Amino acid sequence: MDRKKWYTRTSEEAVQFWQTSFTEGLSSAEAKTRLEKFGCNELAEKEKPAWWKRFLAQFQDFMVLVLLGATLISAFLGEYADAITILVIVLMNAVLGFIQEYRAEQSLAALKKLTSLTARVVRNSIVQQVPARELVPGDILVLEAGDKLSADGRLIDVHNMEVEEAALTGESTSVRKVADRKFSEDAPLGDRKNMVFSGTNVVRGRGKAVVCATGMATEVGHIADMIQATTEETTPLERRLEHLGKWLVWACLAICLVVVITGVTRGESVFLMCMAGISLAVAAIPEGLPAIVTVALALGVQRMIKQHAIIRKLPAVETLGCTTVICSDKTGTLTQNAMTVRQIFADGNHYEVTGSGYDIKGNILLNQQPLDINKNKALQQCLTIGVLCNNSILKQNTIAITGVWRNKTETGWCIEGDPTEGAIIVAAGKAGIWQSEIEKVQKRVTEIPFESERRRMSVVYRDSNSNNILYVKGAPDVILELCRYYHTDAGPTTITNNHITQINSINEQMTSAALRVLAVAYRRLTPAQAQNPDEAIENDLVFAGIIGMIDPPREEVKISIALCREAGIKTVMITGDHKNTAIAIAQELNIYKENQHKTLTGKELDALSESELDAIVNRVTVYARVSPAHKLRIVRALKRQGHIVAMTGDGINDAPAIKEADIGVAMGITGTDVTKEASAMVLADDNFATIVAAVKEGRGIYENIRKFIRYLLACNIGEVLTMFLAALFGLPMPLLPVQILWVNLVTDGLPAMALGVDPGSPNVMQRPPRHPGESVFSRGLSRKIIGRGIQIGLSTLFVFSVIYYTQDDLAVARTAAFATLVYCQMFHVFDCRSEMVTIFELKFMTNRYLLAAVAFSSIMQLSVMYIPFLSAIFSTVPLSVGHWVFILIVSGWTLLVNACKQIFKRRPARRTTIPQSR
Ligand code: ATP
């Protein structure tokens, strides 16, 4: 790609060179051709090792290598059958391990794709969202605050645009961008203010740029050490298990050594005992535990995607289950973000607006009568400001009513952009006022964008007589403070105390009725002011009216909040909206109860010291009129109280609070790239209910991890104990090396994996959150593991010794012990499905994978016992019906006893209902 120094040239030159158009952009066909020519807009990734290398890595485990070495020796000694069998089992184990790792990797890669960046570009004359990897030189990028740049571009239009380029230049203060200047050739990167660079973030304003470099041709592509490195993220649980694994290795090795030494002193062959010891070590060391945890996490993450929650950081899955507070934005997350203007107040008149949603069917009524807009000048002015100070587009099917043409096929009316602004367009449309019509005589000069902190937005328009007019809309309390005049049907007059009192009381009325309220105002500007617009010109305004719109709560959220309460999770609403509006919605959703909870506004919060805030933070469920900076204080205060906080956010300034929260949650639809990058989880549908679904899933995943840890470790203890006790009591070896390896293969692999996908127990949300520091073995799990391990070991040894001493046939006794060990584990796996209810109360068919895994393992076991060729290899002999009855009773009785014990012990259903103000 051409490396022209675009910062030394005009934007027109760049547009011309790349044969594109400022307004129309590239055509789809041209973009496709260029994508083929220039390649995908991606940085070269480190090449992954080939699949066979990763397969070979399965044999890197020390004990497996020792086993392979020993097998080689046995082959030299002429034990070919044994050597081949061991080799086959080790190979099958490796395949299983490889498949597990591959599945985990695939689902994580799919996740990465889901969270990859998109960009807004003009193509075929319309603004559209495309995957960032499909950007090509010549694309016209549409940029706004919160966007992360994914290509280098020459700016062609800017409005108060500032970009933070620390990723590239190390400079943390943002750079104010320009479009109409050129810079000298030796200007350093940070001074090329007419350029935007891949990897940097737009922090203020908006603008457009023509893409000049993509992929490895970008500035970031030239910095070798910044090339994407795939860092593997491990979760705290994985790390803890890895640590435990190391500890278990030594314990197993010590026991195996005892088995070998006692066997040899009893006169067994040294080689046979060494093989048995090594096989036991291979079987008993739970080296696959961290891998299965990863698989369980990755599969859980996939299930979450189906529920619209995209996990960006794997550790979040674990933390989700510990969440004690969810702090949620109101607009769009708790509410539908489908706004409809209901009331308008202008020049003393109270207007009602009929109709619903974004359909322009409806009327504006005064005293319940339709009106002539031309006779209601104040209302006309109010709506005119509303549609001009507006960046949203109303669309019906394929046609855009107030903007450019769109080619998306959508039925009915919908809004592209901010729904608050969309609702105003619709209300104005009902009175026949359209932005496109007004813009035939007035042209937009510039804009001071809406920011949550400012709670207002302004635009400057110039009419055909070169008059410059500033139109402002925003929160009424903010706008009123900037007003000196009051608009009437006859024109502006000085604002009086009466006006102010009336405006405040109307605002109070509307907000108490759960309406979201905006005020509109305007003023004339001098040419100098229009030239250099900044916040200082938002003064001496003429107050033009108030617009109140309804944004109903989401129905499903009510249920989710009730579920949270049952699960001991508190819901907190944090909104920039008016306190009354917030309380009205919070009451409807059962987040706020008058005598039980408190509300705080941003101002009240500012007046509190940290300790004062700490004293009340547990009782506050509604924070209103807060700005993103307040969110950080709220998160910190809640964390100081020991809470595990999930916090939502969408705007760029929410990023610090999202980072600080234990679970940062970004909005998938309205969220900015920067917020998404800071988050641990993205809500594809911006819905609060999705957070709760993810918490439920997170709890379920953790339960599943406990299930297979319980299963695997108890089985391994059983195996080791069988061999250890036999050695201790001077019994012959109850299992041969190949048999031990086989047990490990048929029991550890598929059944354990099937437990990892067990559907969560129905009551996971009826328990309080787990403490994040809690050990995975807490709540009696270690007792269960050890107890069951001993049961398995003793049962196997019991069957072995009874048959050995009564029949005096070592082969039959070994075969029976072999079968008992396997079937004890097959029964045990069903017990592991729940820690609360018995297997008889769990719906049997809800985990078909487990049934299939157990059936498969059982068939495999029967094959090595009854297929002559295999039984020769595994030194097994056919068992009689009597033997089988004995084996099944001994293997299965614990299942029955445990179920009875659980029913007997069960106290009256324990439901933890934690009040909202904890
Ligand atoms: P949240 O999403 O956090 O629940 P919110 O969307 O209600 O909050 P903000 O978007 O910060 O909060 O809006 C705060 C106030 O700013 C609103 O109550 C409204 O009066 C005003 N406002 C909202 N959107 C706009 C806009 N596009 N232009 C001008 N003013 C706006």
Short mmCIF file of N, CA, C and O in Angstrom, two decimals, residues 330 570-575 577-587 591-593 597-602 604 617 619-626 634:
data_model
loop_
_atom_site.label_atom_id
_atom_site.label_comp_id
_atom_site.label_asym_id
_atom_site.label_seq_id
_atom_site.Cartn_x
_atom_site.Cartn_y
_atom_site.Cartn_z
N LYS A 330 -30.37 2.95 33.68
CA LYS A 330 -31.81 2.82 33.53
C LYS A 330 -32.20 2.71 32.06
O LYS A 330 -32.75 1.68 31.62
N LYS A 570 -28.54 -7.66 45.08
CA LYS A 570 -29.25 -6.39 45.16
C LYS A 570 -29.16 -5.69 43.80
O LYS A 570 -28.13 -5.73 43.15
N THR A 571 -30.27 -5.04 43.40
CA THR A 571 -30.24 -4.29 42.15
C THR A 571 -30.23 -2.79 42.46
O THR A 571 -31.03 -2.32 43.27
N VAL A 572 -29.32 -2.09 41.82
CA VAL A 572 -29.21 -0.64 42.03
C VAL A 572 -29.34 0.06 40.68
O VAL A 572 -28.73 -0.36 39.70
N MET A 573 -30.17 1.11 40.65
CA MET A 573 -30.33 1.86 39.40
C MET A 573 -29.43 3.09 39.44
O MET A 573 -29.43 3.84 40.42
N ILE A 574 -28.65 3.27 38.37
CA ILE A 574 -27.80 4.46 38.29
C ILE A 574 -28.15 5.17 36.99
O ILE A 574 -28.00 4.60 35.92
N THR A 575 -28.64 6.39 37.09
CA THR A 575 -29.11 7.05 35.88
C THR A 575 -28.76 8.53 35.85
O THR A 575 -28.60 9.16 36.90
N ASP A 577 -30.85 10.46 34.53
CA ASP A 577 -32.18 11.06 34.44
C ASP A 577 -32.58 11.72 35.77
O ASP A 577 -31.92 11.55 36.79
N HIS A 578 -33.72 12.43 35.72
CA HIS A 578 -34.24 13.14 36.90
C HIS A 578 -34.61 12.15 38.00
O HIS A 578 -35.06 11.03 37.74
N LYS A 579 -34.43 12.60 39.25
CA LYS A 579 -34.69 11.74 40.41
C LYS A 579 -36.12 11.18 40.40
O LYS A 579 -36.34 9.99 40.63
N ASN A 580 -37.10 12.06 40.10
CA ASN A 580 -38.50 11.59 40.12
C ASN A 580 -38.74 10.50 39.10
O ASN A 580 -39.40 9.51 39.37
N THR A 581 -38.20 10.73 37.88
CA THR A 581 -38.37 9.73 36.81
C THR A 581 -37.75 8.41 37.26
O THR A 581 -38.35 7.34 37.11
N ALA A 582 -36.56 8.52 37.82
CA ALA A 582 -35.84 7.32 38.26
C ALA A 582 -36.63 6.58 39.33
O ALA A 582 -36.83 5.36 39.25
N ILE A 583 -37.15 7.33 40.32
CA ILE A 583 -37.89 6.68 41.41
C ILE A 583 -39.16 6.02 40.86
O ILE A 583 -39.48 4.88 41.22
N ALA A 584 -39.86 6.75 39.97
CA ALA A 584 -41.11 6.19 39.44
C ALA A 584 -40.86 4.85 38.75
O ALA A 584 -41.59 3.88 38.96
N ILE A 585 -39.79 4.80 37.94
CA ILE A 585 -39.48 3.54 37.23
C ILE A 585 -39.01 2.49 38.24
O ILE A 585 -39.40 1.32 38.17
N ALA A 586 -38.17 2.93 39.20
CA ALA A 586 -37.62 1.99 40.18
C ALA A 586 -38.75 1.37 41.02
O ALA A 586 -38.69 0.19 41.37
N GLN A 587 -39.77 2.18 41.32
CA GLN A 587 -40.89 1.64 42.10
C GLN A 587 -41.64 0.60 41.29
O GLN A 587 -42.02 -0.45 41.79
N ILE A 591 -37.45 -2.00 42.62
CA ILE A 591 -36.07 -1.77 43.05
C ILE A 591 -36.08 -0.85 44.27
O ILE A 591 -35.20 -0.89 45.11
N TYR A 592 -37.10 -0.01 44.31
CA TYR A 592 -37.15 1.02 45.36
C TYR A 592 -38.45 0.93 46.14
O TYR A 592 -39.53 0.85 45.55
N LYS A 593 -38.32 0.93 47.49
CA LYS A 593 -39.52 1.00 48.35
C LYS A 593 -39.32 2.17 49.29
O LYS A 593 -38.26 2.31 49.92
N HIS A 597 -35.72 2.05 51.27
CA HIS A 597 -34.53 2.40 50.50
C HIS A 597 -34.28 3.89 50.45
O HIS A 597 -35.16 4.69 50.75
N LYS A 598 -33.09 4.22 49.98
CA LYS A 598 -32.74 5.64 49.85
C LYS A 598 -32.40 5.95 48.40
O LYS A 598 -32.05 5.05 47.63
N THR A 599 -32.51 7.24 48.06
CA THR A 599 -32.03 7.67 46.74
C THR A 599 -30.96 8.72 46.96
O THR A 599 -30.97 9.41 47.98
N LEU A 600 -30.07 8.84 46.02
CA LEU A 600 -29.06 9.89 46.09
C LEU A 600 -28.93 10.52 44.71
O LEU A 600 -28.93 9.81 43.70
N THR A 601 -28.82 11.84 44.67
CA THR A 601 -28.55 12.49 43.38
C THR A 601 -27.04 12.75 43.31
O THR A 601 -26.35 12.68 44.34
N GLY A 602 -26.59 13.07 42.12
CA GLY A 602 -25.17 13.35 41.93
C GLY A 602 -24.70 14.44 42.88
O GLY A 602 -23.63 14.35 43.48
N GLU A 604 -26.02 15.36 45.79
CA GLU A 604 -25.99 14.85 47.18
C GLU A 604 -24.76 13.97 47.40
O GLU A 604 -24.13 14.00 48.45
N VAL A 617 -24.47 3.44 51.82
CA VAL A 617 -24.46 2.86 50.46
C VAL A 617 -25.29 1.57 50.35
O VAL A 617 -25.91 1.30 49.32
N ARG A 619 -28.07 1.02 51.60
CA ARG A 619 -29.52 1.28 51.55
C ARG A 619 -29.94 2.00 50.28
O ARG A 619 -31.13 2.10 49.98
N VAL A 620 -28.96 2.53 49.54
CA VAL A 620 -29.32 3.31 48.35
C VAL A 620 -29.58 2.35 47.19
O VAL A 620 -28.75 1.51 46.87
N THR A 621 -30.76 2.49 46.58
CA THR A 621 -31.03 1.65 45.40
C THR A 621 -31.25 2.48 44.14
O THR A 621 -31.35 1.93 43.06
N VAL A 622 -31.32 3.82 44.32
CA VAL A 622 -31.47 4.66 43.12
C VAL A 622 -30.49 5.84 43.20
O VAL A 622 -30.49 6.58 44.18
N TYR A 623 -29.65 5.96 42.20
CA TYR A 623 -28.78 7.13 42.06
C TYR A 623 -29.26 7.87 40.82
O TYR A 623 -29.31 7.29 39.73
N ALA A 624 -29.66 9.14 40.99
CA ALA A 624 -30.19 9.89 39.85
C ALA A 624 -29.32 11.10 39.56
O ALA A 624 -28.56 11.55 40.43
N ARG A 625 -29.47 11.62 38.34
CA ARG A 625 -28.68 12.78 37.90
C ARG A 625 -27.20 12.61 38.23
O ARG A 625 -26.54 13.54 38.70
N VAL A 626 -26.71 11.41 38.03
CA VAL A 626 -25.29 11.20 38.27
C VAL A 626 -24.55 11.19 36.94
O VAL A 626 -25.13 10.91 35.89
N ILE A 634 -19.30 5.09 43.44
CA ILE A 634 -20.31 4.12 43.90
C ILE A 634 -19.72 2.71 43.93
O ILE A 634 -19.85 1.98 44.90
#
